[in-house]
Coordinates of C-alpha atoms in Angstrom, one line a residue:
M1 CA -13.2 -35.9 -28.3
G2 CA -9.5 -36.0 -27.2
L3 CA -8.1 -34.3 -24.1
V4 CA -8.6 -30.4 -24.4
T5 CA -5.9 -28.3 -22.8
H6 CA -6.0 -24.6 -22.2
T7 CA -3.0 -23.7 -24.2
S8 CA -2.6 -20.5 -26.0
T9 CA -4.3 -20.2 -29.5
R10 CA -2.7 -17.0 -30.4
P11 CA -0.2 -16.9 -33.4
A12 CA 3.5 -17.4 -32.5
G13 CA 4.9 -14.3 -30.9
A14 CA 1.5 -12.8 -30.0
G15 CA 1.3 -11.6 -26.4
K16 CA 5.0 -12.0 -25.7
N17 CA 4.8 -8.5 -24.4
S18 CA 1.2 -7.2 -24.2
P19 CA -0.8 -7.9 -22.1
E20 CA 1.7 -9.9 -20.2
S21 CA 4.0 -7.0 -20.1
P22 CA 2.2 -3.8 -20.9
S23 CA 5.5 -2.0 -21.3
G24 CA 6.6 -4.3 -24.0
A25 CA 9.9 -4.0 -22.4
G26 CA 11.1 -7.3 -23.5
A27 CA 14.5 -6.0 -24.3
T28 CA 15.1 -5.3 -20.6
A29 CA 12.6 -7.7 -19.0
A30 CA 13.4 -11.0 -20.5
P31 CA 16.3 -11.1 -22.9
G32 CA 16.6 -14.4 -24.7
R33 CA 13.1 -15.7 -24.0
K34 CA 11.6 -17.9 -26.5
A35 CA 10.1 -16.1 -29.4
E36 CA 8.1 -18.8 -31.0
R37 CA 5.0 -20.4 -29.5
G38 CA 2.9 -22.8 -31.4
W39 CA -0.9 -22.6 -31.8
I40 CA -1.6 -25.9 -29.9
S41 CA 0.5 -28.3 -27.9
R42 CA 0.8 -31.9 -28.5
P43 CA -1.0 -34.1 -25.9
D44 CA 2.3 -35.6 -24.8
H45 CA 3.9 -32.2 -24.4
A46 CA 1.0 -30.1 -22.9
F47 CA 1.5 -31.5 -19.4
T48 CA 5.2 -31.3 -19.2
A49 CA 6.6 -29.1 -16.4
E50 CA 8.1 -26.8 -19.0
A51 CA 4.8 -26.4 -20.9
L52 CA 2.7 -26.0 -17.8
R53 CA 5.0 -23.3 -16.5
E54 CA 5.0 -21.3 -19.8
R55 CA 1.1 -21.4 -19.7
L56 CA 0.8 -20.5 -16.2
I57 CA 3.6 -18.1 -15.6
G58 CA 4.9 -17.1 -18.9
A59 CA 8.2 -17.7 -20.7
G60 CA 10.2 -15.1 -18.8
L61 CA 13.5 -16.1 -17.4
Q62 CA 14.2 -16.8 -13.7
W63 CA 16.4 -14.7 -11.7
R64 CA 19.2 -17.1 -12.0
D65 CA 19.1 -17.1 -15.7
Y66 CA 20.0 -13.5 -16.1
P67 CA 23.6 -12.5 -16.6
P68 CA 25.2 -11.1 -13.3
S69 CA 25.5 -7.6 -14.8
L70 CA 21.7 -7.4 -15.3
R71 CA 20.9 -8.9 -11.9
L72 CA 23.0 -6.2 -10.3
W73 CA 20.7 -3.6 -11.9
F74 CA 17.7 -5.4 -10.7
I75 CA 18.9 -4.5 -7.1
L76 CA 20.4 -1.1 -8.0
V77 CA 17.3 0.5 -9.7
P78 CA 14.9 0.0 -6.8
V79 CA 17.7 0.9 -4.3
L80 CA 18.5 4.2 -6.2
T81 CA 14.8 5.1 -6.1
A82 CA 14.7 4.5 -2.3
V83 CA 17.8 6.6 -1.8
I84 CA 16.1 9.4 -3.6
G85 CA 13.0 9.1 -1.5
G86 CA 15.1 8.7 1.6
V87 CA 16.8 12.0 0.9
L88 CA 13.6 13.9 0.3
R89 CA 12.0 12.4 3.5
F90 CA 14.9 12.7 5.9
V91 CA 16.4 16.2 5.1
R92 CA 15.0 18.7 7.4
L93 CA 12.8 16.1 8.9
E94 CA 12.9 18.2 12.3
V95 CA 11.0 21.1 10.6
P96 CA 8.7 22.2 12.0
H97 CA 10.0 22.0 15.5
K98 CA 6.5 21.3 16.9
L99 CA 3.7 18.9 16.8
V100 CA 1.5 19.3 13.7
F101 CA -1.9 18.4 12.9
D102 CA -2.7 14.9 14.2
E103 CA 0.7 14.3 15.6
T104 CA -0.8 15.9 18.7
Y105 CA -2.6 12.5 19.3
Y106 CA -0.4 9.7 17.8
V107 CA 3.2 11.1 18.8
K108 CA 1.9 11.6 22.4
D109 CA 0.3 8.1 22.3
A110 CA 3.5 6.6 21.2
Y111 CA 5.4 8.3 24.0
S112 CA 2.8 6.8 26.4
Y113 CA 3.4 3.4 25.0
L114 CA 7.2 3.8 25.8
I115 CA 6.5 4.5 29.4
S116 CA 3.5 2.3 30.1
G117 CA 2.5 0.2 27.1
Y118 CA -0.9 1.8 26.7
E119 CA -2.3 5.3 26.1
R120 CA -2.5 7.7 29.1
S121 CA -4.0 11.2 29.4
W122 CA -2.1 14.4 29.1
P123 CA -2.6 17.8 30.9
D124 CA -3.8 21.0 29.3
K125 CA -1.1 22.7 27.2
A126 CA 0.8 19.3 27.0
N127 CA 1.8 20.3 23.4
D128 CA 3.8 23.3 24.7
S129 CA 5.7 21.1 27.1
F130 CA 6.2 18.3 24.4
N131 CA 7.5 20.9 21.9
A132 CA 10.0 22.3 24.5
G133 CA 11.5 19.0 24.7
N134 CA 9.9 18.0 28.1
P135 CA 7.4 15.1 27.2
D136 CA 7.3 13.8 30.8
V137 CA 4.2 15.4 31.9
L138 CA 1.9 12.2 31.5
L139 CA -1.0 11.9 33.9
N140 CA -1.8 8.5 35.6
T141 CA -5.3 8.2 34.0
P142 CA -5.9 6.0 30.9
E143 CA -6.9 7.7 27.8
Y144 CA -9.7 6.6 25.4
V145 CA -8.4 6.2 21.8
V146 CA -10.1 4.8 18.7
H147 CA -7.1 3.4 16.5
P148 CA -5.2 0.2 17.2
P149 CA -1.6 0.1 18.4
V150 CA 0.7 -0.9 15.4
G151 CA 1.4 2.6 13.9
K152 CA 1.9 4.1 17.4
W153 CA 4.3 1.3 18.3
M154 CA 6.2 2.1 15.2
I155 CA 6.4 5.8 16.1
A156 CA 7.5 4.7 19.6
A157 CA 10.4 2.8 18.0
G158 CA 11.8 5.9 16.4
M159 CA 11.4 7.9 19.6
W160 CA 13.1 5.0 21.5
L161 CA 16.0 5.2 19.0
F162 CA 16.6 9.1 18.8
G163 CA 14.7 10.3 21.7
P164 CA 11.2 11.6 22.4
E165 CA 12.6 15.2 23.1
N166 CA 13.1 16.1 19.3
P167 CA 11.0 16.0 16.2
F168 CA 13.4 13.7 14.4
G169 CA 12.7 11.2 16.9
W170 CA 9.1 11.6 16.5
R171 CA 9.1 11.4 12.7
F172 CA 12.0 9.0 12.0
A173 CA 9.8 5.9 11.8
A174 CA 7.4 7.6 9.4
A175 CA 10.2 8.8 7.1
L176 CA 11.8 5.3 7.2
T177 CA 8.5 3.6 6.4
G178 CA 7.8 5.9 3.5
T179 CA 11.2 5.3 2.2
L180 CA 10.9 1.5 2.4
T181 CA 7.5 1.9 0.7
V182 CA 9.3 3.6 -2.2
L183 CA 11.7 0.5 -2.5
L184 CA 8.8 -1.8 -2.2
I185 CA 6.7 -0.3 -5.0
S186 CA 9.9 -0.5 -7.3
L187 CA 10.3 -4.1 -6.6
I188 CA 6.7 -4.8 -7.2
A189 CA 6.6 -2.9 -10.4
L190 CA 9.6 -5.0 -11.6
K191 CA 7.7 -8.2 -10.6
L192 CA 4.6 -6.9 -12.2
F193 CA 5.9 -5.6 -15.5
R194 CA 9.3 -7.3 -15.9
S195 CA 10.9 -4.0 -16.9
L196 CA 13.6 -2.1 -15.2
P197 CA 12.6 1.3 -16.7
L198 CA 9.1 0.9 -15.4
A199 CA 10.3 -0.4 -12.1
G200 CA 12.5 2.8 -11.8
A201 CA 9.6 5.0 -12.9
A202 CA 7.3 3.7 -10.2
G203 CA 9.8 4.1 -7.5
L204 CA 10.7 7.8 -8.7
L205 CA 7.1 8.8 -8.9
L206 CA 6.2 7.7 -5.4
A207 CA 9.5 9.2 -4.2
V208 CA 8.8 12.7 -5.5
D209 CA 5.1 12.8 -5.1
G210 CA 4.0 15.4 -2.4
H211 CA 1.2 13.6 -0.7
H212 CA 3.3 10.6 -0.1
L213 CA 6.2 12.9 0.9
V214 CA 4.2 14.9 3.4
M215 CA 2.8 11.7 5.0
S216 CA 6.3 10.3 5.3
R217 CA 7.6 13.4 7.1
T218 CA 4.7 13.6 9.7
S219 CA 3.9 11.0 12.1
L220 CA 0.2 10.1 11.3
L221 CA -0.8 6.5 11.0
D222 CA -1.7 6.2 7.4
I223 CA 1.8 5.9 6.0
F224 CA 2.2 2.7 8.2
L225 CA -1.1 1.4 6.8
T226 CA 0.2 2.1 3.3
F227 CA 3.4 0.2 3.9
W228 CA 1.8 -3.0 5.3
V229 CA -0.9 -3.0 2.6
L230 CA 1.7 -2.8 -0.2
A231 CA 3.9 -5.4 1.6
A232 CA 0.9 -7.8 1.5
F233 CA 0.2 -7.2 -2.1
G234 CA 3.9 -7.9 -2.9
A235 CA 3.7 -11.1 -0.8
L236 CA 0.6 -12.3 -2.8
L237 CA 2.3 -11.6 -6.1
M238 CA 5.2 -13.9 -5.0
D239 CA 2.5 -16.5 -3.9
R240 CA 0.9 -16.3 -7.2
D241 CA 4.1 -17.5 -9.1
D242 CA 5.0 -19.9 -6.3
G243 CA 1.5 -21.5 -6.4
R244 CA 1.5 -21.9 -10.1
R245 CA 4.9 -23.4 -10.1
R246 CA 3.6 -25.9 -7.6
L247 CA 0.6 -26.6 -9.7
A248 CA 2.8 -27.2 -12.8
D249 CA 5.3 -29.4 -11.0
R250 CA 2.6 -31.6 -9.4
L251 CA 0.6 -32.1 -12.6
A252 CA 3.8 -32.7 -14.5
R253 CA 4.7 -35.5 -12.0
A254 CA 1.2 -37.1 -12.4
A255 CA 1.4 -36.9 -16.2
A256 CA 4.8 -38.4 -16.2
A257 CA 3.7 -41.4 -14.1
N258 CA 0.6 -42.0 -16.5
G259 CA 2.3 -42.0 -19.9
G260 CA 2.4 -38.3 -20.5
Q261 CA -1.1 -37.1 -19.6
P262 CA -2.4 -36.9 -16.0
P263 CA -5.0 -39.4 -15.0
A264 CA -8.7 -38.4 -15.1
G265 CA -8.9 -38.1 -11.3
A266 CA -6.1 -35.7 -11.1
L267 CA -7.8 -33.4 -13.7
L268 CA -11.1 -33.5 -12.0
S269 CA -10.1 -30.9 -9.4
G270 CA -6.3 -30.7 -9.4
P271 CA -3.9 -31.3 -6.7
W272 CA -3.5 -29.7 -3.3
L273 CA -0.7 -27.3 -3.2
G274 CA 0.5 -27.5 0.4
V275 CA 1.2 -24.6 2.8
R276 CA 1.6 -21.4 0.9
W277 CA 4.1 -19.5 2.9
W278 CA 4.1 -16.3 1.0
R279 CA 0.2 -16.2 1.5
V280 CA 0.8 -16.6 5.3
A281 CA 3.4 -13.8 5.1
A282 CA 0.5 -11.7 3.5
G283 CA -1.7 -12.6 6.3
V284 CA 0.9 -11.4 8.9
C285 CA 1.2 -8.1 6.8
M286 CA -2.6 -7.7 6.8
G287 CA -2.8 -8.2 10.5
L288 CA -0.4 -5.4 11.0
A289 CA -2.3 -3.2 8.5
V290 CA -5.6 -3.8 10.4
G291 CA -3.5 -3.3 13.7
T292 CA -2.7 0.3 12.4
K293 CA -6.2 1.3 11.1
W294 CA -9.3 -0.7 10.7
S295 CA -9.6 0.3 7.0
G296 CA -7.1 -2.4 6.4
L297 CA -10.0 -4.9 6.7
F298 CA -11.1 -3.8 3.3
F299 CA -7.8 -4.7 1.8
L300 CA -7.8 -7.9 3.6
A301 CA -11.2 -8.8 1.9
G302 CA -10.1 -7.6 -1.4
F303 CA -6.7 -9.2 -1.5
G304 CA -8.2 -12.5 -0.3
L305 CA -10.7 -12.5 -3.1
L306 CA -8.0 -11.5 -5.6
T307 CA -5.8 -14.4 -4.7
V308 CA -8.6 -16.9 -5.0
L309 CA -9.4 -15.7 -8.4
W310 CA -5.9 -16.1 -9.4
D311 CA -5.9 -19.6 -8.3
L312 CA -9.1 -20.4 -10.1
S313 CA -7.6 -19.0 -13.1
A314 CA -4.4 -21.0 -12.8
R315 CA -6.4 -24.3 -12.6
R316 CA -8.5 -23.5 -15.7
V317 CA -5.4 -22.5 -17.7
A318 CA -3.6 -25.8 -16.5
G319 CA -6.5 -27.8 -17.9
I320 CA -8.4 -28.9 -14.9
R321 CA -12.0 -29.6 -15.7
G322 CA -13.5 -28.9 -12.3
W323 CA -11.5 -25.7 -11.9
I324 CA -14.1 -23.9 -10.1
S325 CA -14.9 -26.5 -7.5
G326 CA -11.4 -27.6 -7.3
G327 CA -10.2 -24.0 -6.9
L328 CA -12.6 -23.1 -4.2
I329 CA -11.9 -26.2 -2.1
R330 CA -8.2 -26.8 -2.7
D331 CA -7.3 -23.2 -3.0
G332 CA -10.1 -21.0 -1.5
I333 CA -10.3 -22.7 1.9
P334 CA -6.5 -22.8 2.5
A335 CA -6.3 -19.1 1.2
F336 CA -8.9 -18.2 4.0
L337 CA -7.0 -20.2 6.5
G338 CA -3.6 -18.9 5.5
M339 CA -4.7 -15.3 5.7
V340 CA -7.7 -14.5 7.8
P341 CA -6.9 -16.5 11.0
V342 CA -3.2 -15.3 10.8
A343 CA -4.1 -11.8 10.4
G344 CA -6.5 -12.2 13.4
I345 CA -3.8 -13.8 15.5
V346 CA -1.3 -11.0 14.6
Y347 CA -3.9 -8.4 15.2
S348 CA -4.7 -9.7 18.7
A349 CA -0.9 -9.8 19.5
T350 CA -0.6 -6.2 18.8
W351 CA -2.7 -5.4 21.8
T352 CA -0.3 -7.2 24.1
G353 CA 0.5 -3.9 25.9
W354 CA -3.2 -3.4 26.7
F355 CA -3.4 -7.0 28.0
L356 CA -0.5 -6.7 30.2
S357 CA -1.5 -3.4 31.6
D358 CA -3.7 -3.0 34.8
N359 CA -5.0 0.6 34.1
A360 CA -5.6 0.9 30.4
Y361 CA -9.0 2.1 29.2
F362 CA -11.7 -0.4 29.6
R363 CA -9.2 -3.0 30.9
H364 CA -11.5 -4.1 33.6
W365 CA -14.8 -3.4 32.0
A366 CA -16.0 -7.0 32.0
E367 CA -15.4 -7.4 35.8
S368 CA -18.1 -4.8 36.6
N369 CA -20.3 -5.9 33.7
P370 CA -21.1 -9.6 34.0
S371 CA -22.7 -11.4 31.1
P372 CA -24.7 -14.7 31.4
E373 CA -24.3 -15.3 27.7
W374 CA -20.5 -14.4 27.2
G375 CA -19.3 -15.0 30.6
W376 CA -17.4 -18.0 29.6
L377 CA -15.0 -15.7 27.8
P378 CA -12.0 -14.4 29.8
D379 CA -12.8 -10.9 31.2
S380 CA -9.8 -9.4 29.3
V381 CA -11.3 -10.6 25.9
R382 CA -14.7 -9.3 26.8
S383 CA -13.2 -6.0 27.9
L384 CA -11.4 -5.7 24.5
V385 CA -14.5 -6.6 22.5
H386 CA -16.4 -3.9 24.4
Y387 CA -13.5 -1.5 23.6
H388 CA -13.8 -2.3 19.9
L389 CA -17.5 -2.0 19.8
E390 CA -17.2 1.5 21.5
A391 CA -14.5 2.5 19.0
Y392 CA -16.7 1.2 16.0
N393 CA -19.6 3.3 17.2
F394 CA -17.3 6.2 17.5
H395 CA -16.1 5.8 13.8
Q396 CA -19.8 5.3 12.6
G397 CA -20.9 8.6 14.3
L398 CA -17.9 10.7 13.4
S399 CA -19.7 13.5 11.4
S400 CA -18.3 16.7 13.0
E401 CA -17.5 19.6 10.7
H402 CA -13.8 20.2 10.0
P403 CA -12.5 23.0 7.7
Y404 CA -10.4 20.5 5.7
Q405 CA -12.8 17.6 5.4
A406 CA -12.9 16.2 1.9
S407 CA -15.5 14.0 0.3
A408 CA -14.0 10.8 -1.2
W409 CA -15.4 12.0 -4.6
S410 CA -12.9 14.8 -4.6
W411 CA -9.7 12.7 -3.6
L412 CA -8.5 11.7 -7.1
V413 CA -8.6 15.3 -8.4
M414 CA -7.2 16.7 -5.0
G415 CA -10.3 18.8 -4.5
R416 CA -9.6 19.6 -0.8
P417 CA -6.1 18.6 0.5
T418 CA -5.3 18.9 4.1
S419 CA -3.4 21.7 5.6
F420 CA -1.0 20.2 8.3
F421 CA 0.7 23.4 9.2
Y422 CA 0.6 27.1 8.5
E423 CA 2.7 30.0 9.9
S424 CA 3.4 33.7 8.8
P425 CA 6.9 34.4 9.9
P426 CA 7.7 38.1 10.3
Q427 CA 10.3 39.8 8.2
G428 CA 13.7 39.1 9.4
T429 CA 13.0 35.5 10.3
P430 CA 15.7 33.3 8.6
G431 CA 14.6 32.9 5.1
C432 CA 12.2 35.8 5.1
D433 CA 13.6 38.9 3.5
V434 CA 10.2 40.4 2.3
E435 CA 7.3 41.9 4.1
K436 CA 5.2 39.0 4.1
C437 CA 6.2 35.2 4.2
T438 CA 4.6 31.9 4.7
S439 CA 5.7 28.5 6.0
A440 CA 3.2 25.7 5.2
I441 CA 2.7 22.0 4.9
L442 CA -0.1 21.1 2.6
S443 CA -0.6 17.4 1.8
V444 CA -1.4 17.9 -1.8
G445 CA 0.0 15.5 -4.5
N446 CA 1.8 16.3 -7.5
P447 CA -1.1 17.4 -9.8
L448 CA 0.6 15.7 -12.9
I449 CA 1.0 12.4 -11.2
W450 CA -2.4 12.4 -9.6
W451 CA -4.4 13.7 -12.5
A452 CA -2.6 11.4 -15.0
A453 CA -3.1 8.5 -12.7
A454 CA -6.9 9.2 -12.4
I455 CA -7.1 9.0 -16.3
S456 CA -4.9 5.8 -16.2
L457 CA -7.6 4.0 -14.1
V458 CA -10.1 4.3 -17.0
V459 CA -7.4 2.9 -19.4
L460 CA -6.8 0.0 -16.9
L461 CA -10.5 -0.8 -16.7
F462 CA -10.7 -1.3 -20.4
W463 CA -7.4 -3.1 -20.5
W464 CA -8.6 -5.5 -17.9
A465 CA -12.1 -6.1 -19.3
G466 CA -11.1 -6.2 -22.9
R467 CA -7.7 -7.8 -22.8
R468 CA -8.1 -9.9 -19.6
D469 CA -4.7 -8.6 -18.3
W470 CA -4.4 -9.8 -14.8
R471 CA -2.0 -7.1 -14.1
A472 CA -4.5 -4.4 -14.7
G473 CA -7.0 -6.2 -12.5
A474 CA -4.5 -6.5 -9.7
V475 CA -3.7 -2.9 -9.6
L476 CA -7.6 -2.0 -9.9
A477 CA -8.2 -4.3 -7.0
G478 CA -5.6 -2.4 -4.8
V479 CA -7.4 1.0 -5.7
A480 CA -10.9 -0.4 -5.2
A481 CA -10.0 -1.9 -1.8
G482 CA -8.7 1.4 -0.6
Y483 CA -11.1 3.8 -2.2
L484 CA -14.5 2.4 -2.8
P485 CA -15.5 1.5 0.8
W486 CA -15.4 5.2 1.7
F487 CA -18.3 5.9 -0.5
M488 CA -20.4 3.7 1.9
Y489 CA -20.1 6.3 4.5
P490 CA -21.2 9.6 2.8
Q491 CA -22.0 11.3 6.2
R492 CA -18.7 10.6 7.8
T493 CA -16.0 13.2 8.3
M494 CA -13.2 12.2 5.9
F495 CA -9.9 13.6 4.8
Y496 CA -7.9 13.5 1.5
F497 CA -4.8 12.1 3.3
Y498 CA -6.7 8.9 3.8
A499 CA -6.0 8.3 0.0
V500 CA -2.4 7.6 0.7
S501 CA -3.3 4.1 1.5
F502 CA -4.0 3.3 -2.2
E503 CA -1.7 5.8 -3.7
P504 CA 0.9 3.2 -4.7
F505 CA -1.6 1.4 -6.8
L506 CA -2.5 4.8 -8.5
V507 CA 1.2 5.0 -9.3
L508 CA 1.3 1.5 -10.6
A509 CA -1.8 2.3 -12.8
L510 CA 0.1 5.3 -14.2
V511 CA 3.3 3.1 -14.8
Y512 CA 1.1 0.5 -16.5
C513 CA 0.1 3.2 -19.2
M514 CA 3.6 4.4 -19.5
G515 CA 4.3 0.7 -20.6
L516 CA 1.7 1.1 -23.1
V517 CA 3.1 4.3 -24.5
L518 CA 6.6 2.6 -24.6
G519 CA 5.1 -0.1 -26.9
K520 CA 6.2 -3.6 -27.4
A521 CA 9.7 -4.8 -28.2
T522 CA 8.3 -5.9 -31.7
D523 CA 7.2 -2.5 -32.5
P524 CA 9.1 -0.5 -35.1
P525 CA 12.1 1.4 -33.7
Q526 CA 10.5 4.7 -34.7
R527 CA 7.5 3.9 -32.6
R528 CA 9.5 2.9 -29.7
R529 CA 11.6 6.1 -29.7
A530 CA 8.5 8.2 -29.8
G531 CA 7.1 6.4 -26.9
L532 CA 10.3 6.6 -25.0
H533 CA 10.5 10.5 -25.6
L534 CA 6.9 10.9 -24.3
V535 CA 7.6 8.9 -21.2
V536 CA 10.9 10.7 -20.5
L537 CA 9.2 14.0 -21.1
F538 CA 6.4 13.1 -18.6
L539 CA 9.0 12.2 -16.0
V540 CA 11.0 15.2 -16.4
A541 CA 7.8 17.4 -16.1
A542 CA 6.7 15.4 -12.9
L543 CA 10.2 16.2 -11.3
L544 CA 10.1 19.8 -12.3
L545 CA 6.6 20.1 -10.8
S546 CA 7.6 18.4 -7.6
A547 CA 10.5 20.8 -7.2
F548 CA 8.1 23.8 -7.7
F549 CA 5.7 22.4 -5.0
Y550 CA 8.4 21.2 -2.6
P551 CA 8.5 24.3 -0.4
I552 CA 4.8 23.9 0.5
W553 CA 5.4 20.1 1.3
T554 CA 8.1 20.7 3.7
G555 CA 7.4 23.8 5.6
E556 CA 10.2 26.1 3.8
V557 CA 9.8 29.7 4.5
I558 CA 9.0 31.5 1.2
P559 CA 7.4 34.8 0.2
Y560 CA 3.6 34.9 0.5
V561 CA 3.2 35.6 -3.2
D562 CA 5.2 32.4 -4.0
W563 CA 2.8 30.4 -1.6
R564 CA -0.1 31.9 -3.5
A565 CA 1.3 30.9 -6.8
R566 CA 1.2 27.3 -5.7
M567 CA -2.4 27.4 -4.7
W568 CA -3.8 26.3 -8.0
M569 CA -7.4 25.8 -6.7
P570 CA -9.3 28.1 -4.3
S571 CA -10.2 24.9 -2.3
W572 CA -6.5 24.4 -1.6
I573 CA -6.4 27.5 0.7

């Protein structure tokens, strides 16, 4: 038999949009891309750089190939969605003028970082002092905490810029990070779907969703975890294309030097691809994610597996015979080295304040607990390991009752959202002209967005399994890494707001299905118009519903009857 290559065997034009671009937004995504594609490639053409890139990446245009006017919109659309998100997050950010929910831990820890570089204890009624603008009541004793430092350092940065005496300073970093996450998801959607309308929809939906909005307006750690996880995912998307370009170029050079076809040795396992810097960047982001909350480890494992599977697929499609062994050795090992050790180094560096301190919790534990087996390790390292073991045991045994605890089974349907703040201002308070009023912050998402996204996951599962669309698989991997691990700890006390870490992937799943509704560029105009009308109707309905729920996301003073009208489930109260 002659040389068999893994070129497409679909008819010309098939797959120009779906599943490669579920939106079918070819008119926007890739104007002028080649419409014709043969059933098979000639042997002397199959291993040219152009043919290999088309097989591995697709026939879409590169950034420089678009007209300047369209390139401008590639920047403007994500920026405009981020501006909308920023306005919603920064306006009235100082309300309420007090620590709410778990801000009582993380904001005070962040202030302690500013003063001493590690967590210190606080006296009784420290919240009252903090709320009054007098945070300087720290004790000299260290405080035992169970979360890593990154998120608290980010909160501290906002307090350093705008002062620790006011809520704007406490919450600035969270609001900025939430806004940047909106920008990031729009850019990622543009990369995934090659569609400006879908990129705008992704950014807009995340910008107006209440769950992400509440988490961006309060200084808890989860919004920082979300950002670093999404940044790592974006870096891996960039690495996917970069690695495939390298593979195409190196195989093409080998083929050109051998009369048009790579030598048999080159096709046995394929070439080395060198240092993958985007993958290293992903490792840095994952180190910062784990340095925010340990649940980032699940994303590190999931994304590491995802990027190796992408590389295995690339070698198979390129025509490499030993694509499994070659991919595991030449891609899998470098992927591990480019992400896991890098993430470990970054994570360790986030504890610098603890290392440099002389009085942090467990800082000198090893000195009073000698070990014949592990004595060769520096005392500071052994002490930090002990700290981690204690924190791990704490998390494993966390099963105390809480009025707003929510099983992971209920997260997608928002069965028990977390109440961050609730007050009943008396009549005469600004904004309260009736007998009974309410000011509340409830971390509940936009029901239309969340419930539609939950249904979209089922659609993506079928599209990934049936159509082998890697985009559907990538989005599902993000949801799985953030959601499924929580089912391993059914006895642990959990909260709905943990779901914000994978919420961007829920939005991407919903936008993917919007692309299916829009249809392909080759569909009849009537079909395209009908799909466009449905998508626009959905977006308008989501915006109106967000406007309806906005008061209970931002602590506005409203009549009690209006608050009750927004409690759609008894479990929300």
